[in-house]
Amino acid sequence: MTSDTATVLTDVHDPFFRVVTATGFSRGHIADLASGRCAAVRVPGLFPPSVCDRIARSLLAAEFDNYGAERVQPMVMRFGVGVSDYRADGGVADSYWPDLEASRAAWRRLSLPFDPWERARQALGADWPGRVGVGRRGGREMGAGVAREAPQGFLVHYDDAGREFSAPLLDAPLVAQLAFNVYVTVPETGGETVIWRHRWQPADERHRAPGSYGFTEECVRDDESLVIKPAVGDGLLFDSRNYHAVKPSHGGRRIALGFSLGLADTGDLLAWG
Ligand SMILES: O=C(O)CCC(=O)C(=O)O
Ligand SMILES: [Fe+2]
């Protein structure tokens, strides 16, 4: 490749690969995300400082579990269960359900005076014509979300239940999948979320360590990217089928409440953790 070609490649920009900053999540934002007309929507102050403080006070003192070390290296911590740790034979391991009950009990023991998941869903649904609820599988309600902390970051990866599970994960078929996070504590430096304009393709598997959830940076080397530096209270919604990563944190903990958000064929938005 000549250096001229290289210059052209790095200069090329997709006008739809952009972060929109807004005062709330509108119907249009969610439609644009689902249809690929924007990459991420950020709402500063989605959770007010008093709400973040209250959640942070509880979570900073709580004991986190780790995601399974065979799949997730470097280590990522979680408070609550995430279904990605329970993938078994293309489905969901039975142990997800009792562990989810234990996770709900652990969240109740934090004695928060509000339900942060309900609050987040209300914000997402403020302008949405359909329902915003928690997804069901076999009639049972899935987890509403999980608090996560990745001190050394998340590797480059994508999230797409349609590929990760051999049959539909939820009872309602999904037509798009987004990731939602709200940040309750952030580090002094680092902890940026990076999103690449790249969706999984078969050859990408060359860049994945066996059994790992993540890919090497090589996989997205030539792709346009966006870097988002979260602040406390920011809500971030993005298309999780685009590869994304989180940079390591320095000088403080980065705790995010997150869930996947599917757009169902019914027009409802369904969360799961
Ligand atoms: O913490 C973040 O900013 C993104 C984490 C992530 O990989 C996700 O929400 O799918
Ligand atoms: Fe992700």
CSV table of C-alpha atoms and ligand atoms in Angstrom, one decimal:
chain,number,residue,atom,x,y,z
A,1,MET,CA,0.0,0.0,0.0
A,2,THR,CA,1.4,3.4,-0.9
A,3,SER,CA,1.5,6.1,1.8
A,4,ASP,CA,-1.1,8.1,-0.2
A,5,THR,CA,-3.6,5.3,0.1
A,6,ALA,CA,-2.9,5.1,3.9
A,7,THR,CA,-3.5,8.8,4.2
A,8,VAL,CA,-6.8,8.5,2.4
A,9,LEU,CA,-7.9,5.6,4.6
A,10,THR,CA,-7.3,7.4,7.9
A,11,ASP,CA,-9.0,10.6,6.6
A,12,VAL,CA,-12.2,8.9,5.5
A,13,HIS,CA,-15.0,9.5,7.9
A,14,ASP,CA,-18.5,8.1,8.0
A,15,PRO,CA,-20.8,10.9,9.0
A,16,PHE,CA,-23.1,8.4,10.7
A,17,PHE,CA,-20.3,7.1,12.9
A,18,ARG,CA,-20.7,9.8,15.6
A,19,VAL,CA,-21.5,10.3,19.3
A,20,VAL,CA,-24.6,12.5,19.9
A,21,THR,CA,-24.6,14.4,23.2
A,22,ALA,CA,-28.1,15.2,24.4
A,23,THR,CA,-30.2,16.1,27.4
A,24,GLY,CA,-32.2,12.9,27.2
A,25,PHE,CA,-32.7,9.7,25.2
A,26,SER,CA,-35.3,10.5,22.5
A,27,ARG,CA,-37.2,8.1,20.3
A,28,GLY,CA,-35.1,9.5,17.4
A,29,HIS,CA,-31.8,8.7,19.1
A,30,ILE,CA,-32.8,5.1,19.8
A,31,ALA,CA,-34.0,4.7,16.2
A,32,ASP,CA,-30.8,6.2,14.9
A,33,LEU,CA,-28.7,3.8,17.0
A,34,ALA,CA,-30.7,0.8,16.0
A,35,SER,CA,-30.5,1.7,12.3
A,36,GLY,CA,-26.8,2.7,12.3
A,37,ARG,CA,-27.2,6.4,11.9
A,38,CYS,CA,-25.2,7.1,15.0
A,39,ALA,CA,-22.8,5.1,17.1
A,40,ALA,CA,-23.5,6.3,20.6
A,41,VAL,CA,-25.7,8.7,22.5
A,42,ARG,CA,-24.4,10.3,25.7
A,43,VAL,CA,-26.6,12.0,28.2
A,44,PRO,CA,-24.5,13.9,30.8
A,45,GLY,CA,-26.1,14.0,34.2
A,46,LEU,CA,-28.6,11.2,33.5
A,47,PHE,CA,-28.3,10.3,37.1
A,48,PRO,CA,-27.9,13.3,39.4
A,49,PRO,CA,-24.9,13.5,41.7
A,50,SER,CA,-27.0,12.6,44.8
A,51,VAL,CA,-28.1,9.4,43.1
A,52,CYS,CA,-24.6,8.5,42.0
A,53,ASP,CA,-23.2,9.3,45.5
A,54,ARG,CA,-25.8,7.0,47.1
A,55,ILE,CA,-25.1,4.1,44.8
A,56,ALA,CA,-21.3,4.7,45.0
A,57,ARG,CA,-21.3,4.7,48.8
A,58,SER,CA,-22.9,1.3,48.8
A,59,LEU,CA,-21.0,-0.3,46.0
A,60,LEU,CA,-17.6,1.0,47.1
A,61,ALA,CA,-18.1,-0.9,50.3
A,62,ALA,CA,-19.6,-4.0,48.7
A,63,GLU,CA,-17.7,-7.2,47.8
A,64,PHE,CA,-17.6,-7.8,44.0
A,65,ASP,CA,-17.3,-11.1,42.3
A,66,ASN,CA,-15.1,-11.7,39.2
A,67,TYR,CA,-16.2,-12.8,35.8
A,68,GLY,CA,-15.0,-16.3,34.9
A,69,ALA,CA,-11.2,-16.1,34.5
A,70,GLU,CA,-11.1,-18.6,31.5
A,71,ARG,CA,-13.1,-16.2,29.4
A,72,VAL,CA,-12.3,-12.8,31.0
A,73,GLN,CA,-8.7,-11.8,31.3
A,74,PRO,CA,-7.6,-9.2,32.5
A,75,MET,CA,-10.0,-9.6,35.4
A,76,VAL,CA,-13.3,-7.8,35.4
A,77,MET,CA,-15.4,-7.5,38.6
A,78,ARG,CA,-19.1,-7.5,38.9
A,79,PHE,CA,-21.8,-6.9,41.6
A,80,GLY,CA,-24.7,-9.0,40.4
A,81,VAL,CA,-24.8,-11.6,37.7
A,82,GLY,CA,-24.4,-11.2,34.0
A,83,VAL,CA,-25.7,-13.8,31.6
A,84,SER,CA,-22.5,-13.8,29.6
A,85,ASP,CA,-20.9,-15.8,32.5
A,86,TYR,CA,-23.6,-18.5,32.1
A,87,ARG,CA,-23.4,-19.4,28.5
A,88,ALA,CA,-23.6,-23.2,28.2
A,89,ASP,CA,-24.1,-25.2,25.0
A,90,GLY,CA,-25.4,-22.2,23.1
A,91,GLY,CA,-28.0,-21.5,25.8
A,92,VAL,CA,-28.1,-20.3,29.5
A,93,ALA,CA,-26.9,-22.6,32.3
A,94,ASP,CA,-29.5,-23.5,34.9
A,95,SER,CA,-27.3,-22.0,37.6
A,96,TYR,CA,-28.1,-18.5,36.2
A,97,TRP,CA,-31.5,-18.5,37.9
A,98,PRO,CA,-30.5,-19.3,41.5
A,99,ASP,CA,-27.5,-17.0,41.1
A,100,LEU,CA,-29.8,-14.3,39.9
A,101,GLU,CA,-31.9,-14.7,43.0
A,102,ALA,CA,-28.8,-14.4,45.2
A,103,SER,CA,-27.8,-11.3,43.1
A,104,ARG,CA,-31.2,-9.7,43.7
A,105,ALA,CA,-30.9,-10.3,47.4
A,106,ALA,CA,-27.4,-8.7,47.4
A,107,TRP,CA,-28.8,-5.6,45.7
A,108,ARG,CA,-31.7,-5.5,48.2
A,109,ARG,CA,-29.1,-5.6,51.0
A,110,LEU,CA,-27.6,-2.3,49.7
A,111,SER,CA,-30.9,-0.7,50.9
A,112,LEU,CA,-30.9,1.9,48.1
A,113,PRO,CA,-33.9,4.2,48.5
A,114,PHE,CA,-34.7,3.8,44.7
A,115,ASP,CA,-34.3,1.1,42.0
A,116,PRO,CA,-31.4,2.3,39.8
A,117,TRP,CA,-32.4,-0.1,37.0
A,118,GLU,CA,-36.0,1.1,37.0
A,119,ARG,CA,-34.7,4.6,37.0
A,120,ALA,CA,-32.5,3.9,34.0
A,121,ARG,CA,-35.3,2.2,32.1
A,122,GLN,CA,-37.6,5.1,32.7
A,123,ALA,CA,-35.0,7.5,31.3
A,124,LEU,CA,-34.7,5.3,28.2
A,125,GLY,CA,-38.4,5.1,27.8
A,126,ALA,CA,-39.3,8.7,28.4
A,127,ASP,CA,-40.0,9.3,24.7
A,128,TRP,CA,-40.2,5.7,23.4
A,129,PRO,CA,-43.6,4.7,22.0
A,130,GLY,CA,-43.3,1.1,23.2
A,131,ARG,CA,-42.7,-0.5,26.6
A,132,VAL,CA,-39.3,-0.5,28.3
A,133,GLY,CA,-39.0,-3.6,30.5
A,134,VAL,CA,-36.8,-6.4,31.5
A,135,GLY,CA,-36.5,-9.3,29.1
A,136,ARG,CA,-37.9,-12.7,29.8
A,137,ARG,CA,-36.6,-16.2,29.0
A,138,GLY,CA,-39.0,-19.1,29.3
A,139,GLY,CA,-41.4,-16.7,31.0
A,140,ARG,CA,-38.9,-15.9,33.7
A,141,GLU,CA,-37.6,-12.3,34.2
A,142,MET,CA,-33.9,-12.0,33.4
A,143,GLY,CA,-31.5,-9.9,35.6
A,144,ALA,CA,-32.1,-6.1,35.3
A,145,GLY,CA,-28.4,-5.3,35.0
A,146,VAL,CA,-25.0,-5.6,36.6
A,147,ALA,CA,-22.5,-3.2,38.2
A,148,ARG,CA,-19.1,-3.7,36.6
A,149,GLU,CA,-15.6,-2.6,37.3
A,150,ALA,CA,-12.7,-3.3,34.9
A,151,PRO,CA,-9.6,-1.8,36.5
A,152,GLN,CA,-7.4,-3.0,33.6
A,153,GLY,CA,-10.1,-2.4,31.1
A,154,PHE,CA,-12.2,-4.4,28.8
A,155,LEU,CA,-10.6,-6.0,25.7
A,156,VAL,CA,-11.8,-5.2,22.3
A,157,HIS,CA,-15.1,-7.1,21.9
A,158,TYR,CA,-18.7,-6.9,20.7
A,159,ASP,CA,-21.9,-8.0,22.3
A,160,ASP,CA,-24.6,-9.6,20.1
A,161,ALA,CA,-26.9,-12.2,21.7
A,162,GLY,CA,-28.0,-13.2,18.3
A,163,ARG,CA,-24.5,-14.6,17.7
A,164,GLU,CA,-23.6,-15.6,21.2
A,165,PHE,CA,-26.6,-17.9,21.8
A,166,SER,CA,-27.8,-20.5,19.3
A,167,ALA,CA,-31.5,-19.8,19.9
A,168,PRO,CA,-33.1,-16.5,20.8
A,169,LEU,CA,-32.0,-15.4,24.3
A,170,LEU,CA,-35.2,-13.8,25.1
A,171,ASP,CA,-38.8,-14.9,24.5
A,172,ALA,CA,-39.2,-11.9,22.2
A,173,PRO,CA,-37.1,-11.9,19.1
A,174,LEU,CA,-34.7,-9.0,18.8
A,175,VAL,CA,-34.0,-6.9,15.8
A,176,ALA,CA,-31.2,-4.7,17.3
A,177,GLN,CA,-29.0,-4.7,20.4
A,178,LEU,CA,-27.6,-1.8,22.3
A,179,ALA,CA,-25.5,-1.5,25.5
A,180,PHE,CA,-26.4,0.9,28.2
A,181,ASN,CA,-24.1,2.1,31.0
A,182,VAL,CA,-24.4,4.8,33.6
A,183,TYR,CA,-21.2,5.7,35.5
A,184,VAL,CA,-21.4,6.1,39.2
A,185,THR,CA,-17.7,6.6,39.9
A,186,VAL,CA,-14.9,7.4,37.5
A,187,PRO,CA,-11.1,7.4,37.7
A,188,GLU,CA,-8.9,10.5,37.5
A,189,THR,CA,-7.4,9.3,34.3
A,190,GLY,CA,-8.1,6.4,31.9
A,191,GLY,CA,-11.4,4.5,31.8
A,192,GLU,CA,-12.3,5.8,28.3
A,193,THR,CA,-14.8,3.8,26.3
A,194,VAL,CA,-13.6,3.2,22.7
A,195,ILE,CA,-15.9,2.2,19.9
A,196,TRP,CA,-14.8,1.1,16.4
A,197,ARG,CA,-16.7,1.2,13.2
A,198,HIS,CA,-16.4,-2.5,12.8
A,199,ARG,CA,-18.8,-5.4,13.2
A,200,TRP,CA,-17.8,-9.0,13.5
A,201,GLN,CA,-16.7,-10.9,10.4
A,202,PRO,CA,-15.6,-14.5,10.3
A,203,ALA,CA,-11.9,-13.6,9.7
A,204,ASP,CA,-11.9,-11.7,13.0
A,205,GLU,CA,-11.7,-15.0,14.8
A,206,ARG,CA,-8.0,-15.0,14.0
A,207,HIS,CA,-7.6,-12.2,16.5
A,208,ARG,CA,-9.3,-14.0,19.4
A,209,ALA,CA,-7.4,-16.0,22.0
A,210,PRO,CA,-9.1,-19.4,22.4
A,211,GLY,CA,-12.0,-19.2,24.9
A,212,SER,CA,-11.6,-15.4,25.4
A,213,TYR,CA,-14.4,-12.9,25.1
A,214,GLY,CA,-11.9,-10.4,23.6
A,215,PHE,CA,-9.9,-9.8,20.4
A,216,THR,CA,-6.5,-8.2,19.9
A,217,GLU,CA,-6.3,-4.5,18.8
A,218,GLU,CA,-5.1,-5.9,15.5
A,219,CYS,CA,-8.7,-6.7,14.7
A,220,VAL,CA,-9.7,-3.0,14.6
A,221,ARG,CA,-6.4,-1.5,13.5
A,222,ASP,CA,-7.6,0.1,10.3
A,223,ASP,CA,-11.1,1.1,11.6
A,224,GLU,CA,-12.4,4.5,12.5
A,225,SER,CA,-12.9,4.9,16.2
A,226,LEU,CA,-14.6,7.1,18.8
A,227,VAL,CA,-13.2,7.7,22.3
A,228,ILE,CA,-15.7,8.6,25.1
A,229,LYS,CA,-14.5,9.7,28.5
A,230,PRO,CA,-17.3,9.1,31.0
A,231,ALA,CA,-18.1,11.5,33.8
A,232,VAL,CA,-20.1,10.7,36.9
A,233,GLY,CA,-23.8,10.4,36.1
A,234,ASP,CA,-23.3,10.1,32.3
A,235,GLY,CA,-25.7,7.7,30.6
A,236,LEU,CA,-24.2,6.1,27.5
A,237,LEU,CA,-26.1,4.0,24.9
A,238,PHE,CA,-24.3,2.5,22.0
A,239,ASP,CA,-24.6,-0.2,19.4
A,240,SER,CA,-22.9,-3.1,21.0
A,241,ARG,CA,-22.5,-4.9,17.7
A,242,ASN,CA,-19.7,-2.4,17.0
A,243,TYR,CA,-16.5,-3.5,18.6
A,244,HIS,CA,-15.7,-1.6,21.7
A,245,ALA,CA,-13.2,-1.6,24.6
A,246,VAL,CA,-12.6,0.2,27.9
A,247,LYS,CA,-9.1,1.5,28.7
A,248,PRO,CA,-7.5,0.8,32.1
A,249,SER,CA,-8.4,3.1,35.0
A,250,HIS,CA,-5.8,5.1,37.0
A,251,GLY,CA,-6.4,7.0,40.2
A,252,GLY,CA,-9.8,5.9,41.3
A,253,ARG,CA,-12.4,3.2,40.6
A,254,ARG,CA,-14.7,3.2,37.5
A,255,ILE,CA,-18.0,1.6,38.5
A,256,ALA,CA,-20.7,1.4,35.8
A,257,LEU,CA,-24.2,0.1,36.1
A,258,GLY,CA,-24.9,-1.6,32.8
A,259,PHE,CA,-27.3,-3.8,30.8
A,260,SER,CA,-28.0,-4.9,27.3
A,261,LEU,CA,-31.0,-3.4,25.7
A,262,GLY,CA,-32.7,-5.2,22.9
A,263,LEU,CA,-35.2,-3.8,20.4
A,264,ALA,CA,-37.8,-6.5,20.1
A,265,ASP,CA,-39.9,-7.2,17.1
A,266,THR,CA,-42.9,-6.0,19.1
A,267,GLY,CA,-41.4,-2.5,19.3
A,268,ASP,CA,-40.6,-2.9,23.0
A,269,LEU,CA,-37.1,-2.3,24.5
A,270,LEU,CA,-36.0,-5.1,26.7
A,271,ALA,CA,-33.1,-5.0,29.2
A,272,TRP,CA,-31.1,-7.9,30.5
A,273,GLY,CA,-28.0,-8.3,32.6
B,1,LIG,O1,-18.2,0.3,30.5
B,1,LIG,C1,-18.3,0.7,29.4
B,1,LIG,O2,-18.2,1.9,29.0
B,1,LIG,C2,-18.7,-0.3,28.3
B,1,LIG,C3,-18.6,-1.7,28.8
B,1,LIG,C4,-19.1,-2.7,27.8
B,1,LIG,O3,-18.4,-3.5,27.2
B,1,LIG,C5,-20.6,-2.9,27.5
B,1,LIG,O4,-21.4,-2.2,28.1
B,1,LIG,O5,-20.9,-3.7,26.7
B,2,FE,FE,-19.4,-4.8,25.8
